[in-house]
Coordinates of C-alpha atoms and ligand atoms in Angstrom, one line a residue:
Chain A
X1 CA -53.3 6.1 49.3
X2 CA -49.6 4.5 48.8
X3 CA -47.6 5.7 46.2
X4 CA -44.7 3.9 44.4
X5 CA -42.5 5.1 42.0
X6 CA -40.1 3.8 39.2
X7 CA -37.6 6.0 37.1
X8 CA -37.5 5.4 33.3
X9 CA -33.6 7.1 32.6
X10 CA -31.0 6.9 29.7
X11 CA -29.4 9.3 27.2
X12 CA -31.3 11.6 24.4
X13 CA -33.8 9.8 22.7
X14 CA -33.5 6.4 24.2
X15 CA -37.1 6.0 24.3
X16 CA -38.1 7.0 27.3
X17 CA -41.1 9.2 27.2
X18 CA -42.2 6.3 24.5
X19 CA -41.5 3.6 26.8
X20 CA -44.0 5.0 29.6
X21 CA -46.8 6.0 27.4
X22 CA -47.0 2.2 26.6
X23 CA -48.1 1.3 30.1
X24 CA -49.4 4.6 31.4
X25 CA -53.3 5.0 32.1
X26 CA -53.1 8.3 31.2
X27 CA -51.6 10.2 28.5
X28 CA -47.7 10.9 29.9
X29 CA -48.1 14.1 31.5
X30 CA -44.7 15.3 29.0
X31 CA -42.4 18.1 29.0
X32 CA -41.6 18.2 25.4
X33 CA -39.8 20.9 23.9
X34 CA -39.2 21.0 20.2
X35 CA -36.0 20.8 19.5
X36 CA -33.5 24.0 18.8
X37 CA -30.0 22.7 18.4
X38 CA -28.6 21.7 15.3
X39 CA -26.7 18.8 16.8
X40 CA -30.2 17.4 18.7
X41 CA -32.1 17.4 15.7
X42 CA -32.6 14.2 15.1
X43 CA -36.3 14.2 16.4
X44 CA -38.7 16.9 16.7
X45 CA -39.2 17.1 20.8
X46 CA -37.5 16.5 23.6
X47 CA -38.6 15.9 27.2
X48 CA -37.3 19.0 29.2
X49 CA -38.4 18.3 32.6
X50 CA -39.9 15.1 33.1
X51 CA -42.3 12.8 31.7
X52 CA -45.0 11.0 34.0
X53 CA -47.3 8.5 34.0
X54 CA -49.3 6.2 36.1
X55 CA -50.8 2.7 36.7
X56 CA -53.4 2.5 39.4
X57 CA -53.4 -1.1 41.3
X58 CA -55.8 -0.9 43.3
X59 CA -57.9 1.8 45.4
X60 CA -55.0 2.5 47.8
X61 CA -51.8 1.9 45.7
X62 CA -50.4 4.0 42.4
X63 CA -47.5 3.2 40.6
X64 CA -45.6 6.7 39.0
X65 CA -43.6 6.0 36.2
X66 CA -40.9 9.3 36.1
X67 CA -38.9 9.2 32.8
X68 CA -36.1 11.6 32.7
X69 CA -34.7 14.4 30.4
X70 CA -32.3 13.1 28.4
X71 CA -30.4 15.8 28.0
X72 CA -27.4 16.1 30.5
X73 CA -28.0 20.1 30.9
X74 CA -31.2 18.9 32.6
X75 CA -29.3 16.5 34.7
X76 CA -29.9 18.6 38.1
X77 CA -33.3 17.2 37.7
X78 CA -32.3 13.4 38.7
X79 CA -31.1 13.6 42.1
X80 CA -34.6 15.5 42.4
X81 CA -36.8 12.2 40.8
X82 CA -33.9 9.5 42.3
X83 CA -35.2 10.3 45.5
X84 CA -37.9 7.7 46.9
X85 CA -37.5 5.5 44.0
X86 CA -38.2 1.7 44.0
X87 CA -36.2 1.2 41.4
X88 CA -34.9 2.4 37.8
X89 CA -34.2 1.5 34.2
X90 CA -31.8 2.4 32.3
X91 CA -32.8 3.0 28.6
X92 CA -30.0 3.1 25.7
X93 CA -31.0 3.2 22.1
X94 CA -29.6 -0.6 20.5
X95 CA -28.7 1.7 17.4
X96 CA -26.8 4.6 18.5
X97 CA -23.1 3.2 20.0
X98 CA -22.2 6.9 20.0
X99 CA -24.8 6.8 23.1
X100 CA -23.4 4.1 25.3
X101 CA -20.8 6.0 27.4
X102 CA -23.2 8.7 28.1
X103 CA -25.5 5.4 29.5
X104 CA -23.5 3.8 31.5
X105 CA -22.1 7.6 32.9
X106 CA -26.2 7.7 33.5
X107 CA -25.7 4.2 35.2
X108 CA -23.3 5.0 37.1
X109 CA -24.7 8.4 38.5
X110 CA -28.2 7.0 39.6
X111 CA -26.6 3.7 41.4
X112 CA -25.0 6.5 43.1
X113 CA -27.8 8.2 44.1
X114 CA -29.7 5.3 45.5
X115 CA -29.0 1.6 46.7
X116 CA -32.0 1.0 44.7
X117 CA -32.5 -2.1 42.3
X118 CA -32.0 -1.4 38.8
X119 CA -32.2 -2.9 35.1
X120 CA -30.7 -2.1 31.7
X121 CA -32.9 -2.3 28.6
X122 CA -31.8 -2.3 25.6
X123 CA -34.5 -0.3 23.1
X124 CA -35.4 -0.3 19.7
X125 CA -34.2 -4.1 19.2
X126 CA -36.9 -4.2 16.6
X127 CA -34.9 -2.4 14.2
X128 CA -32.0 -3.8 11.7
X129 CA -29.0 -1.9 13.0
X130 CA -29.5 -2.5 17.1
X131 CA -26.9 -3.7 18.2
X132 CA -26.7 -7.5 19.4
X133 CA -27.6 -7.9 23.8
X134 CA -24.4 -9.8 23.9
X135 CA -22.0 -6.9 22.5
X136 CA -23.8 -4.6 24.5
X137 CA -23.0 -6.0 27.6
X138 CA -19.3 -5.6 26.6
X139 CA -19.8 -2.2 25.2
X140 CA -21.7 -0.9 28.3
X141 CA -19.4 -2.9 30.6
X142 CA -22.4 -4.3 32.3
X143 CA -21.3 -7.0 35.3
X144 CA -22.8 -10.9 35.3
X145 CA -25.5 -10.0 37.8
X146 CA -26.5 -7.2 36.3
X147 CA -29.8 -7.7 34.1
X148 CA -29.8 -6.8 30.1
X149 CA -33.1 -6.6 28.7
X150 CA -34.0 -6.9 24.9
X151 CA -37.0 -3.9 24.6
X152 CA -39.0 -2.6 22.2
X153 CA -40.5 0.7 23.9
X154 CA -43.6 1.0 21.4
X155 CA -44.6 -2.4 22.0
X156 CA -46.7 -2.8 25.4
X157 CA -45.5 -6.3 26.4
X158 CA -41.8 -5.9 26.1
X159 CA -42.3 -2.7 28.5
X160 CA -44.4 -5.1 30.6
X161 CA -41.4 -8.0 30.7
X162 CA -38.8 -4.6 31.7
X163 CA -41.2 -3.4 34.1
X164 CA -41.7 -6.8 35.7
X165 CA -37.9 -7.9 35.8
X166 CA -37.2 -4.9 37.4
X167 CA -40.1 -6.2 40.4
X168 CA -38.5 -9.2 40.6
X169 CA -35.0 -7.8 41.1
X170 CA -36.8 -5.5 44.3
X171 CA -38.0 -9.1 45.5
X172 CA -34.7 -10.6 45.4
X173 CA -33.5 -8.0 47.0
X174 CA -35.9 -8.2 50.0
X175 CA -34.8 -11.8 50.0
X176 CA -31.4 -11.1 50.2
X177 CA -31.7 -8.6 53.0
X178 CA -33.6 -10.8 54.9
X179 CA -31.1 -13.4 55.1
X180 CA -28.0 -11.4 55.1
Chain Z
X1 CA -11.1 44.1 37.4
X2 CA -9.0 41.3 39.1
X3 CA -8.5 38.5 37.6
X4 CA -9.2 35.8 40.7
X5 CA -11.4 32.8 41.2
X6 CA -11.2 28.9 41.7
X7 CA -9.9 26.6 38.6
X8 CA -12.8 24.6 38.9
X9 CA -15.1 27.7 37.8
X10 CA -12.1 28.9 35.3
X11 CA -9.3 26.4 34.4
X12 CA -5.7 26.7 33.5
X13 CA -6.0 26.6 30.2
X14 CA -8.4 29.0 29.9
X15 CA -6.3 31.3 31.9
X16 CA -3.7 30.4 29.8
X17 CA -5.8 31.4 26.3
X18 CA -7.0 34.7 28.3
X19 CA -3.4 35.6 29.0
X20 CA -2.0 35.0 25.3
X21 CA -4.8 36.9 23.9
X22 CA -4.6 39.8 25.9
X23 CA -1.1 40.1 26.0
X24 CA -0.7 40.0 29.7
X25 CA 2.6 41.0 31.9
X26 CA 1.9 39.5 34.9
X27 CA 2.2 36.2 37.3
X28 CA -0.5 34.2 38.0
X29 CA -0.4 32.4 41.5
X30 CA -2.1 29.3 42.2
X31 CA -2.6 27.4 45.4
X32 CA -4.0 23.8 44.8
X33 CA -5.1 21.2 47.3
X34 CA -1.5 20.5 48.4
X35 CA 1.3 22.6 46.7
X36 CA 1.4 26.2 45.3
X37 CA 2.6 27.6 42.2
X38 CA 3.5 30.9 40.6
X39 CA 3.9 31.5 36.4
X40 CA 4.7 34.7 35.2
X41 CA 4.1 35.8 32.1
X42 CA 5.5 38.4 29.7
X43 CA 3.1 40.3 27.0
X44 CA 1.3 37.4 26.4
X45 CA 4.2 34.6 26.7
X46 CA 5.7 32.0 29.3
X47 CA 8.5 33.6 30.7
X48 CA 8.8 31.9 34.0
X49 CA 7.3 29.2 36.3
X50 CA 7.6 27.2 39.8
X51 CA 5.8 24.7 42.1
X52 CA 6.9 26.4 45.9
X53 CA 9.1 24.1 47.4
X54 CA 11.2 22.6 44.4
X55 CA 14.6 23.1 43.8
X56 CA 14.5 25.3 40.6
X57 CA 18.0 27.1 40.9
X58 CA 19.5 27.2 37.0
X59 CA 22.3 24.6 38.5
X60 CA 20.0 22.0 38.8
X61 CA 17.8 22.6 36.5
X62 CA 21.3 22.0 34.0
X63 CA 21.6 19.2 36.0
X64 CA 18.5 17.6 35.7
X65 CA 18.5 18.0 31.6
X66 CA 22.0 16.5 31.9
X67 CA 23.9 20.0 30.5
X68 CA 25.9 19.0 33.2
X69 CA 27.5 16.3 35.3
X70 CA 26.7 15.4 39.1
X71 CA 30.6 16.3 39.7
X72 CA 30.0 19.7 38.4
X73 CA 26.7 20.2 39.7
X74 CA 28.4 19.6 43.4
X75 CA 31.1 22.0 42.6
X76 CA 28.6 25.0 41.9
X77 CA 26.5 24.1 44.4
X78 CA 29.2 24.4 46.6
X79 CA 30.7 27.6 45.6
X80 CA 28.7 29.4 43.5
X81 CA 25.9 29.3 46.6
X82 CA 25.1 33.1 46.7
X83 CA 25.1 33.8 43.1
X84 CA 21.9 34.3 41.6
X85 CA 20.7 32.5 38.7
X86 CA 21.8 35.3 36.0
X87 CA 25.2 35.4 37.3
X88 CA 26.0 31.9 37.2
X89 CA 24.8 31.7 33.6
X90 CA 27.0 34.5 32.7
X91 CA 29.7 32.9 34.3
X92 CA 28.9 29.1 32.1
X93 CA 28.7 31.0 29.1
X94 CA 31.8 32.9 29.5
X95 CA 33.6 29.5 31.0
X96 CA 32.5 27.7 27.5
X97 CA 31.1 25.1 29.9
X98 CA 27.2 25.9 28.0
X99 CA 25.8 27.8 25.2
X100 CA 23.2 30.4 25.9
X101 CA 20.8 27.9 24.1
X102 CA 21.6 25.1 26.3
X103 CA 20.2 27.2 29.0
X104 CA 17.8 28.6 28.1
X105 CA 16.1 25.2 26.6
X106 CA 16.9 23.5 29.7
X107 CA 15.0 26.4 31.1
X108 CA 12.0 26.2 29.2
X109 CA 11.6 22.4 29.5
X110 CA 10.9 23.2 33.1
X111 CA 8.9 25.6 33.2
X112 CA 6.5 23.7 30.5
X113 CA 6.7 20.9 32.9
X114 CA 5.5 23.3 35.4
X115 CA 2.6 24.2 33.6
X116 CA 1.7 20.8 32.2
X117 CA 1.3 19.6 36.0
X118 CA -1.1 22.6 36.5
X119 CA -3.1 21.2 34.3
X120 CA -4.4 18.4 37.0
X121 CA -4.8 20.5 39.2
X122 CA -9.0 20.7 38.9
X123 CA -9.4 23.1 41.7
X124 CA -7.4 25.3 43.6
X125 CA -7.5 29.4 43.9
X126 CA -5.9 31.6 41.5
X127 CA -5.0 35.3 41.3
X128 CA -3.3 37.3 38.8
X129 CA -1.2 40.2 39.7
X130 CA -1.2 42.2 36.8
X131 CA 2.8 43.4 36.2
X132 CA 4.3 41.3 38.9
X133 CA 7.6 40.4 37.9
X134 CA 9.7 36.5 38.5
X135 CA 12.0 36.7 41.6
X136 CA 15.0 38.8 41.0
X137 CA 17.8 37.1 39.8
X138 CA 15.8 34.8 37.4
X139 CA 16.5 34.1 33.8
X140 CA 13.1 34.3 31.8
X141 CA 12.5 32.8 28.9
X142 CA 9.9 34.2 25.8
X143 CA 7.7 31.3 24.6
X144 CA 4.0 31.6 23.3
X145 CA 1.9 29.5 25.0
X146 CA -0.7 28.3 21.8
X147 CA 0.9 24.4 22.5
X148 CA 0.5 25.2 25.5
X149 CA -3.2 26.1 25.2
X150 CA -3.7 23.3 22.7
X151 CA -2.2 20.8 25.4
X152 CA -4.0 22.2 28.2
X153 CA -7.4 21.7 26.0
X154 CA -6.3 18.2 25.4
X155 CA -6.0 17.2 29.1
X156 CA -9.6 18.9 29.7
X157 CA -11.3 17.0 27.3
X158 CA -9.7 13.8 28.7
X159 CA -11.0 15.5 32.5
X160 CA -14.7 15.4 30.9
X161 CA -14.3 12.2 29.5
X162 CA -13.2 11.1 32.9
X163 CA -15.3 12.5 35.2
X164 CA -18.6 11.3 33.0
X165 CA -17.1 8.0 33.1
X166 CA -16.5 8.2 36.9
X167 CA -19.6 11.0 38.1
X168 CA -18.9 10.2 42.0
X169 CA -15.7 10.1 44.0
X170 CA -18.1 8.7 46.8
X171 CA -18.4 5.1 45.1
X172 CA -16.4 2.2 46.0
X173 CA -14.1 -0.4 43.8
X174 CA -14.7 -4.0 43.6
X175 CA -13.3 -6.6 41.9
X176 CA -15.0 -8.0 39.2
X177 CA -15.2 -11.8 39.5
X178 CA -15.2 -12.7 36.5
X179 CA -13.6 -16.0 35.7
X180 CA -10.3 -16.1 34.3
X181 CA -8.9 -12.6 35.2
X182 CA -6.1 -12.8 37.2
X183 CA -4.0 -9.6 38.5
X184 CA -0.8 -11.3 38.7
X185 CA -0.8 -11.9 34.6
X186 CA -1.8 -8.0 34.0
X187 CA 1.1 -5.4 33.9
X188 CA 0.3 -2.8 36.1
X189 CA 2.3 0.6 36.8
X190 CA 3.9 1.0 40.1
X191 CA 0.8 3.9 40.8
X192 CA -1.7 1.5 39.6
X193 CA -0.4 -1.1 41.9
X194 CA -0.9 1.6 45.0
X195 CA -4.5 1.9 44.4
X196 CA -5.2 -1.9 43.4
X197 CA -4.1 -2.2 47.1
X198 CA -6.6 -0.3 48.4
X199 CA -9.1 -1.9 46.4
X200 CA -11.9 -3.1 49.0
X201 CA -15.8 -1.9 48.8
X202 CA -15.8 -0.5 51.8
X203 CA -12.9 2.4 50.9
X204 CA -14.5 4.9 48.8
X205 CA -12.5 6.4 45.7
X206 CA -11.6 9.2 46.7
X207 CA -10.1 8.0 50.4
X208 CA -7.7 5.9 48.0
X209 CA -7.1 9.2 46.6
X210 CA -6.2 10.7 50.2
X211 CA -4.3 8.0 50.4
X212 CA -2.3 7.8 48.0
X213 CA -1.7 10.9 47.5
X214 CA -3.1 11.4 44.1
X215 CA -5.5 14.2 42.5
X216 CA -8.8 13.7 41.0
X217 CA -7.2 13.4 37.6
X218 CA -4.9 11.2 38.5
X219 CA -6.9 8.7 41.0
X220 CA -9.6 8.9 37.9
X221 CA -7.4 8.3 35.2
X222 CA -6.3 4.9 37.0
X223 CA -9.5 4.1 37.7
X224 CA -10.8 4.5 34.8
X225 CA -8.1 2.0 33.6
X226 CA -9.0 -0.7 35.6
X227 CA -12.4 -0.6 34.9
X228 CA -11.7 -0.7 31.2
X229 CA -9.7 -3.8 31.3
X230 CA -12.5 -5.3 33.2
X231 CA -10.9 -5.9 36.5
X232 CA -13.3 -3.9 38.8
X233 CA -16.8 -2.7 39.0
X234 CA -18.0 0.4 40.6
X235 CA -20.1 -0.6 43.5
X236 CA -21.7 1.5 46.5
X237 CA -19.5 1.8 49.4
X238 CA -20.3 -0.7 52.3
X239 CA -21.9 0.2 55.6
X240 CA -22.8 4.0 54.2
X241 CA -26.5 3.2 53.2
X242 CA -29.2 1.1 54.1
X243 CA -29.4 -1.8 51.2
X244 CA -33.1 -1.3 49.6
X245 CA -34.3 2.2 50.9
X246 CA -37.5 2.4 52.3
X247 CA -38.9 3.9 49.5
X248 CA -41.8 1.7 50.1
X249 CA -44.7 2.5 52.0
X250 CA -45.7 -0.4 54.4
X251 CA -44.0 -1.3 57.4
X252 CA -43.3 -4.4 57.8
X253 CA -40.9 -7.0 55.1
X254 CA -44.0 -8.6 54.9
X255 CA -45.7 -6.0 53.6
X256 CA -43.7 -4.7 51.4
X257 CA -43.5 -7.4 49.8
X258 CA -46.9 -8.6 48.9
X259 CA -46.7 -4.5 47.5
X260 CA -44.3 -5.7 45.6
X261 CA -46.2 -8.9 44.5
X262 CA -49.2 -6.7 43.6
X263 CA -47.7 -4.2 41.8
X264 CA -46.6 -7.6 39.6
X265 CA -49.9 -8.7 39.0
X266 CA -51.3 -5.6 38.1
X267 CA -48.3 -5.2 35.4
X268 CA -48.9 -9.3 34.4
X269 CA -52.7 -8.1 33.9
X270 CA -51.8 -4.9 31.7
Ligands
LIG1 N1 -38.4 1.6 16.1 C1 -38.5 2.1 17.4 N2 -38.5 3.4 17.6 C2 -38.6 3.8 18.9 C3 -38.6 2.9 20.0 N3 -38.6 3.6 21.1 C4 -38.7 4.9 20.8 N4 -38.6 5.0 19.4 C5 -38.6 6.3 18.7 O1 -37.4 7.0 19.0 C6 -37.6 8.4 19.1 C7 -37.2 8.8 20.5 O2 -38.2 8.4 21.5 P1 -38.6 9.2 22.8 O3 -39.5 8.4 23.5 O4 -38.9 10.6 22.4 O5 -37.2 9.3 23.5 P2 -36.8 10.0 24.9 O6 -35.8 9.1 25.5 O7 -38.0 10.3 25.6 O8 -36.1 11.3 24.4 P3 -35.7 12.6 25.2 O9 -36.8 12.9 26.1 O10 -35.5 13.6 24.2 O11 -34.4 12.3 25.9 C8 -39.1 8.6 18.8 O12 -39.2 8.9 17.5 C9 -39.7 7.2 19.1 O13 -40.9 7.0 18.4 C10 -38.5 1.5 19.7 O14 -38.4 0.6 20.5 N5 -38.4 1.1 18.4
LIG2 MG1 -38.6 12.1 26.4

């Protein structure tokens, strides 16, 4: 049996633990807490340790789909899930500006951890206040080459285009590596 | 108990807020990465302070805050050698060369300067020695330290702000090429300049920092510049790690990458 493994990361609330119960098989094996700080109270539960779900391919190959607390006093739990990963996605919340530094410090900490492709997505687009893809880019300082995704976590087939451009990024990559 | 430990576990300005509220007599001595300091402290206020090494005698101290010329500065240097600190003040005073005040602002505009570069320092061990005294012969000054606190608490908000901007030392810098930015139209400072000319992805941040000389504050605050105005990217250092880990199973390319392909048509079919 082969194992792969994708981490779903961004800051409190992003979507995460929403995002992979769109595509999971099984109900995302969730941490949740409910939530005891004032300041964090703008939703009932929080993800504490890890949320975890799972596609099955085929009989000998499962994808894991590890979504991360958001919370930064859970943060010694990344290195922990970075390790092995084929890839990761960065989640920030379209409607919350007051999140976007903490993303792109998120960013910046898991592209540390591993050479590992990566994709931004930019959740909750369905709603009036999220913020235009183009401003984002600029507000999350995002490079060219670097790939912005519209998402809309609750919806299974913008997960599936995330998921999916993410692939193709790991196949450009093999690409690359072979030529270079 | 003794009051010892390492800035990054307690920092300055804690100290600094421990000090004032317990009314202290005392002097704290720090050794950072590269220089040492000592700050002594009188019931709770600033009464003294000194980075090893540095000139801090009262005559140029004067000097430096321009309460006197380089001509006169030469001439005490020259033959008021011996005289400690207290003396020579005496003498100023009584010469009508200086008012009392003159000194002892000049003397508290230093010492503050002392602090406010302890303030960078994000690591380095301290130790309080609870009734040490300044070295004899020093004129001590009575200031309350609650701007200083405020200050200090300033600058650590700013080192938070930095260092979640900037999480790892260990990545590299790379110019951004993005059309249209050009370096020669942006003003850079003399210390920004230093580190642009390091910039390369294979020199991690903080070997520019080793090299130039600069602290983590420092090397993060220009950083953090540079990436604001859009003229570099963070970027993994060359040559340190394999490009795509093999964090997947299958041996060869090959392999992988029909993995790859079939974890895409499974996700296509969802
Ligand atoms: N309208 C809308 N709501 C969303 C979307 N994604 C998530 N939500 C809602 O946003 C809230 C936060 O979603 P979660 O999935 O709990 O976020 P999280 O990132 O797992 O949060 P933590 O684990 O606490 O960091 C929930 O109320 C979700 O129902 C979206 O795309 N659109
Ligand atoms: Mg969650």
């Amino acid at each position: 049996m082969q194992t792969v493994k994708i981490v779903v990361t961004g800051p409190f609330s992003a979507g995460k633990t929403e995002f992979i119960q769109s595509v999971s098989e099984i109900d995302v094996v969730s941490t949740e807490r409910k939530i005891t700080s004032e300041a964090e109270r703008i939703k009932a539960t929080t993800t504490v340790a890890m949320d975890f779900g799972r596609i099955t391919v085929g009989e000998d190959l499962v994808l894991y789909l590890f979504g991360t607390p958001g919370q930064r006093r859970f943060d010694f739990m990344w290195e922990i899930l970075s390790e092995g990963m084929l890839g990761f996605i960065v989640l920030i919340d379209s409607t919350r500006p007051e999140t976007f530094r903490e993303g792109r410090s998120i960013l910046e900490t898991f592209k540390a951890y591993a050479p590992t492709p990566y994709v931004v997505a930019a959740n909750k687009q369905d709603l009036p206040d999220a913020w235009e893809l183009d401003d984002m880019r600029i507000a999350l300082r995002l490079q060219d080459h670097v790939k912005l995704l519209p998402c809309v976590a609750t919806d299974k087939e913008a997960v599936k285009k995330v998921l999916l451009e993410l692939l193709y990024s790991v196949l450009a990559e093999m690409d690359a590596n072979e030529t270079g | 108990m003794a009051l010892k430990g390492n800035l990054r576990d307690f920092t300055i300005t804690q100290l600094l807020n421990l000090i004032n509220l317990a009314r202290k007599s005392g002097t704290l001595f720090i050794e950072g990465p590269s220089e040492k300091a000592q700050v002594s402290f009188q019931q709770g206020k600033l009464a003294y302070a000194h980075v090893a090494g540095e000139d801090d005698s009262l005559a140029t101290i004067l000097y430096r805050a321009n309460k006197i010329t380089a001509a006169q500065h030469r001439t005490i240097k020259a033959r008021a050698g011996k005289m400690s600190d207290k003396e020579l003040g005496l003498l100023l005073i009584n010469a009508n060369y200086i008012t009392q005040q003159d000194i002892l602002a000049s003397l508290q505009a230093y010492f503050v300067s002392v602090v406010q570069r302890l303030f960078t320092w994000v690591e380095g061990f301290f130790r309080f020695e609870n009734g040490a005294a300044p070295p004899d012969g020093k004129i001590t000054i009575r200031m309350s330290l609650e701007n200083l606190i405020i200050e200090g608490s300033r600058q650590m908000r700013e080192w938070e702000h930095l260092q979640s901007e900037i999480p790892s030392l260990d990545m590299a810098l790379k110019f951004t090429d993005r059309p249209g930015t050009n370096l020669r139209n942006v003003n850079l400072s003399v210390e920004e300049w230093r580190v642009v000319s390091y910039i390369n992805p294979k020199n991690t941040i903080r070997r520019i920092a080793r090299t130039t000389q600069m602290n983590d504050l420092e090397i993060r605050r220009i950083v953090y510049g540079l990436l604001q105005a859009g003229l570099v990217e963070l970027v993994r250092p060359q040559g340190t790690a394999p490009k795509l880990k093999p964090s997947l199973p299958g041996k060869t390319r090959e392999e992988q990458k029909s993995l790859v392909n079939r974890l895409i048509g499974r996700i296509r079919s969802l």
